[in-house]
Amino acid sequence: MWRKIYILLCAGIIPFLAKAQESHNIQDSLVEVSGVTLTADSSMNIPNVSILIKGTDRGTISNNDGVFSIVALKGQQLIFRAIGFKTKTVHIPADIKGNHYGLAELMTEDTTYLPETIVRPWPTRSEFADAFLHWKIPETQYDIARENTDPRKLRALSYYVTPDGAEGVNNTFNRQFQAAQYKGGFPPMNIFNPLAWAQFIQALKNGDFKQQQ
């Protein structure tokens, strides 16, 4: 009778002990890897570095100060990736004592040299030849400034530039003011203005209209 009881107790205790031992082994194999990612040449913090556990879909990202923390198994490998830096793989030692492992990971900048690219404003060779032969390019900064401030050029551009908010308000107020001045009456007509006729006759004598033609 006691023998059967002993066998039943052993049959119930042994799986429990095995499960407890397995849980203890798993906990002992886990390690929290924490540290900081730095540049190899100047030891500056590198933010937003992705840290992945190789062979799994688990990982983390370092914060703005380059600090990170991730739980992995002892003996696994961590892959560090960041834009502008070379990818680096770090092996977690399998014989770590305890469940914490500190790491200061130095990453090397990955410099990529691109071939020379010459950007020209002419889309085709024929347009470049036409511009080279016929375009008149100002020779000095003074010539460029004088051309950009030419009254005729500014006047022509003014027809295509819409007024801003302040100009629009001023124009509206001026029209309202003029309308209020002649409210209830008729605005003056320059055809009956003797001063306007005098200016017109003087302009004819001076030949102003011929010059405009």
Tab-separated table of C-alpha atoms in Angstrom:
chain	number	residue	atom	x	y	z
A	1	MET	CA	0.000	0.000	0.000
A	2	TRP	CA	2.716	2.467	1.006
A	3	ARG	CA	4.650	1.474	-2.067
A	4	LYS	CA	1.769	2.495	-4.335
A	5	ILE	CA	1.416	5.802	-2.523
A	6	TYR	CA	5.143	6.429	-2.923
A	7	ILE	CA	4.982	5.665	-6.639
A	8	LEU	CA	2.008	8.026	-7.104
A	9	LEU	CA	3.795	10.807	-5.233
A	10	CYS	CA	6.919	10.363	-7.353
A	11	ALA	CA	4.833	10.361	-10.529
A	12	GLY	CA	3.274	13.701	-9.519
A	13	ILE	CA	6.385	15.389	-8.135
A	14	ILE	CA	8.876	14.469	-10.881
A	15	PRO	CA	7.045	16.369	-13.718
A	16	PHE	CA	6.647	19.367	-11.407
A	17	LEU	CA	10.339	19.341	-10.571
A	18	ALA	CA	11.242	18.943	-14.251
A	19	LYS	CA	9.025	21.871	-15.188
A	20	ALA	CA	10.469	23.996	-12.396
A	21	GLN	CA	13.993	23.119	-13.520
A	22	GLU	CA	13.122	23.988	-17.129
A	23	SER	CA	11.657	27.333	-16.041
A	24	HIS	CA	14.767	28.022	-13.996
A	25	ASN	CA	16.985	27.190	-16.971
A	26	ILE	CA	14.995	29.535	-19.248
A	27	GLN	CA	15.190	32.370	-16.747
A	28	ASP	CA	18.898	31.773	-16.295
A	29	SER	CA	19.446	31.867	-20.083
A	30	LEU	CA	17.680	35.217	-20.470
A	31	VAL	CA	19.747	38.389	-20.339
A	32	GLU	CA	18.808	42.066	-20.507
A	33	VAL	CA	21.202	43.839	-22.846
A	34	SER	CA	21.259	47.578	-22.237
A	35	GLY	CA	23.667	50.229	-23.382
A	36	VAL	CA	24.244	53.136	-25.715
A	37	THR	CA	25.133	53.518	-29.390
A	38	LEU	CA	28.039	55.883	-30.134
A	39	THR	CA	30.073	57.036	-33.115
A	40	ALA	CA	33.452	55.347	-33.326
A	41	ASP	CA	35.427	58.507	-34.099
A	42	SER	CA	33.932	61.063	-31.699
A	43	SER	CA	31.807	59.041	-29.218
A	44	MET	CA	28.686	61.048	-30.074
A	45	ASN	CA	25.293	59.534	-29.288
A	46	ILE	CA	23.504	57.960	-32.261
A	47	PRO	CA	19.697	58.110	-32.006
A	48	ASN	CA	17.143	55.870	-33.754
A	49	VAL	CA	19.435	52.871	-34.190
A	50	SER	CA	17.486	49.669	-34.858
A	51	ILE	CA	18.662	46.682	-32.801
A	52	LEU	CA	17.369	43.312	-34.014
A	53	ILE	CA	17.859	39.827	-32.591
A	54	LYS	CA	19.267	37.775	-35.448
A	55	GLY	CA	16.952	35.017	-36.652
A	56	THR	CA	13.885	36.477	-34.935
A	57	ASP	CA	11.384	39.267	-35.494
A	58	ARG	CA	12.131	40.936	-32.174
A	59	GLY	CA	14.023	44.166	-31.769
A	60	THR	CA	14.081	47.692	-30.414
A	61	ILE	CA	15.220	51.221	-31.306
A	62	SER	CA	17.584	53.455	-29.389
A	63	ASN	CA	16.124	56.712	-28.068
A	64	ASN	CA	17.257	60.268	-28.818
A	65	ASP	CA	20.264	59.813	-26.525
A	66	GLY	CA	21.258	56.516	-28.151
A	67	VAL	CA	20.201	54.458	-25.097
A	68	PHE	CA	18.565	51.066	-25.689
A	69	SER	CA	17.476	47.966	-23.768
A	70	ILE	CA	16.388	44.557	-25.036
A	71	VAL	CA	15.888	41.069	-23.568
A	72	ALA	CA	17.554	38.202	-25.441
A	73	LEU	CA	18.972	34.746	-24.864
A	74	LYS	CA	22.581	34.219	-23.991
A	75	GLY	CA	24.543	33.295	-27.094
A	76	GLN	CA	22.254	35.139	-29.512
A	77	GLN	CA	23.428	37.869	-31.889
A	78	LEU	CA	22.293	41.490	-32.099
A	79	ILE	CA	22.277	43.395	-35.397
A	80	PHE	CA	22.752	47.182	-35.211
A	81	ARG	CA	21.549	49.253	-38.180
A	82	ALA	CA	21.408	53.033	-38.675
A	83	ILE	CA	21.261	55.323	-41.696
A	84	GLY	CA	24.733	56.585	-42.535
A	85	PHE	CA	26.522	53.886	-40.517
A	86	LYS	CA	27.812	50.416	-41.294
A	87	THR	CA	25.702	47.493	-40.101
A	88	LYS	CA	27.300	45.695	-37.174
A	89	THR	CA	26.630	42.313	-35.563
A	90	VAL	CA	27.383	41.749	-31.861
A	91	HIS	CA	27.502	38.314	-30.231
A	92	ILE	CA	26.118	38.026	-26.695
A	93	PRO	CA	28.463	35.790	-24.669
A	94	ALA	CA	26.879	32.546	-23.525
A	95	ASP	CA	28.812	32.479	-20.231
A	96	ILE	CA	27.524	35.756	-18.814
A	97	LYS	CA	27.101	35.717	-15.053
A	98	GLY	CA	23.694	37.050	-14.105
A	99	ASN	CA	20.922	38.440	-16.256
A	100	HIS	CA	22.303	41.862	-17.172
A	101	TYR	CA	24.830	42.776	-19.837
A	102	GLY	CA	26.044	46.318	-20.505
A	103	LEU	CA	27.160	47.361	-23.952
A	104	ALA	CA	28.593	50.554	-25.442
A	105	GLU	CA	28.371	49.932	-29.174
A	106	LEU	CA	30.672	51.985	-31.409
A	107	MET	CA	29.438	52.362	-34.986
A	108	THR	CA	31.496	53.476	-37.976
A	109	GLU	CA	30.160	55.982	-40.476
A	110	ASP	CA	29.436	54.537	-43.906
A	111	THR	CA	30.571	57.112	-46.474
A	112	THR	CA	29.344	56.618	-50.027
A	113	TYR	CA	31.088	58.501	-52.832
A	114	LEU	CA	28.823	59.181	-55.804
A	115	PRO	CA	30.145	59.799	-59.313
A	116	GLU	CA	30.307	63.377	-60.539
A	117	THR	CA	27.065	64.760	-61.946
A	118	ILE	CA	26.964	67.965	-63.995
A	119	VAL	CA	23.576	69.702	-64.007
A	120	ARG	CA	22.888	72.085	-66.870
A	121	PRO	CA	19.786	74.247	-67.393
A	122	TRP	CA	19.471	73.270	-71.065
A	123	PRO	CA	17.533	70.060	-71.731
A	124	THR	CA	18.920	69.489	-75.239
A	125	ARG	CA	22.168	70.113	-77.090
A	126	SER	CA	20.446	72.291	-79.713
A	127	GLU	CA	19.007	74.619	-77.065
A	128	PHE	CA	22.416	74.909	-75.440
A	129	ALA	CA	23.958	75.894	-78.780
A	130	ASP	CA	21.228	78.475	-79.391
A	131	ALA	CA	21.683	79.984	-75.935
A	132	PHE	CA	25.449	80.026	-76.285
A	133	LEU	CA	25.270	81.882	-79.612
A	134	HIS	CA	22.410	84.324	-79.046
A	135	TRP	CA	21.875	84.933	-75.367
A	136	LYS	CA	23.219	88.194	-73.982
A	137	ILE	CA	24.654	87.582	-70.531
A	138	PRO	CA	25.421	90.604	-68.290
A	139	GLU	CA	29.123	90.833	-67.647
A	140	THR	CA	29.167	92.422	-64.185
A	141	GLN	CA	27.017	92.467	-61.066
A	142	TYR	CA	26.262	96.121	-61.771
A	143	ASP	CA	24.895	95.233	-65.218
A	144	ILE	CA	22.717	92.538	-63.685
A	145	ALA	CA	21.377	94.926	-61.035
A	146	ARG	CA	20.710	97.643	-63.617
A	147	GLU	CA	18.837	95.206	-65.853
A	148	ASN	CA	16.750	93.868	-62.972
A	149	THR	CA	15.748	97.411	-61.930
A	150	ASP	CA	14.885	98.655	-65.412
A	151	PRO	CA	11.592	100.630	-65.088
A	152	ARG	CA	10.241	99.190	-68.335
A	153	LYS	CA	10.905	95.674	-67.172
A	154	LEU	CA	9.378	96.342	-63.760
A	155	ARG	CA	6.342	97.961	-65.394
A	156	ALA	CA	5.835	94.945	-67.641
A	157	LEU	CA	6.148	92.566	-64.707
A	158	SER	CA	3.684	94.590	-62.647
A	159	TYR	CA	0.870	93.570	-65.019
A	160	TYR	CA	1.364	89.926	-64.066
A	161	VAL	CA	1.865	90.398	-60.313
A	162	THR	CA	-1.303	90.415	-58.247
A	163	PRO	CA	-1.509	92.995	-55.442
A	164	ASP	CA	-0.882	91.807	-51.929
A	165	GLY	CA	-3.273	92.304	-49.037
A	166	ALA	CA	-2.107	95.805	-48.117
A	167	GLU	CA	-2.235	97.036	-51.721
A	168	GLY	CA	-5.691	95.573	-52.241
A	169	VAL	CA	-7.024	97.296	-49.121
A	170	ASN	CA	-5.482	100.634	-50.156
A	171	ASN	CA	-7.012	100.408	-53.634
A	172	THR	CA	-10.416	99.638	-52.167
A	173	PHE	CA	-10.216	102.549	-49.738
A	174	ASN	CA	-9.136	104.930	-52.518
A	175	ARG	CA	-12.086	103.938	-54.701
A	176	GLN	CA	-14.488	104.332	-51.784
A	177	PHE	CA	-12.994	107.737	-50.918
A	178	GLN	CA	-13.329	108.985	-54.493
A	179	ALA	CA	-16.906	107.713	-54.693
A	180	ALA	CA	-17.737	109.487	-51.422
A	181	GLN	CA	-16.259	112.774	-52.697
A	182	TYR	CA	-18.640	112.949	-55.647
A	183	LYS	CA	-21.642	111.361	-53.976
A	184	GLY	CA	-24.801	113.070	-55.205
A	185	GLY	CA	-22.998	114.736	-58.099
A	186	PHE	CA	-20.858	114.050	-61.150
A	187	PRO	CA	-17.073	113.600	-61.132
A	188	PRO	CA	-15.124	116.222	-63.095
A	189	MET	CA	-14.290	115.488	-66.731
A	190	ASN	CA	-10.826	116.464	-67.922
A	191	ILE	CA	-12.151	117.282	-71.376
A	192	PHE	CA	-13.432	120.550	-69.925
A	193	ASN	CA	-10.302	121.160	-67.836
A	194	PRO	CA	-8.220	124.037	-69.300
A	195	LEU	CA	-5.087	122.870	-67.493
A	196	ALA	CA	-5.374	119.450	-69.105
A	197	TRP	CA	-5.775	121.078	-72.530
A	198	ALA	CA	-2.707	123.239	-71.898
A	199	GLN	CA	-0.652	120.168	-71.000
A	200	PHE	CA	-1.909	118.354	-74.106
A	201	ILE	CA	-0.972	121.258	-76.418
A	202	GLN	CA	2.436	121.565	-74.804
A	203	ALA	CA	3.010	117.835	-75.312
A	204	LEU	CA	2.162	118.200	-79.000
A	205	LYS	CA	4.671	121.030	-79.337
A	206	ASN	CA	7.354	119.022	-77.604
A	207	GLY	CA	6.753	116.039	-79.867
A	208	ASP	CA	6.111	113.646	-76.980
A	209	PHE	CA	3.682	111.550	-79.011
A	210	LYS	CA	6.174	111.181	-81.880
A	211	GLN	CA	8.779	109.890	-79.465
A	212	GLN	CA	6.345	107.345	-78.110
A	213	GLN	CA	5.648	106.099	-81.638
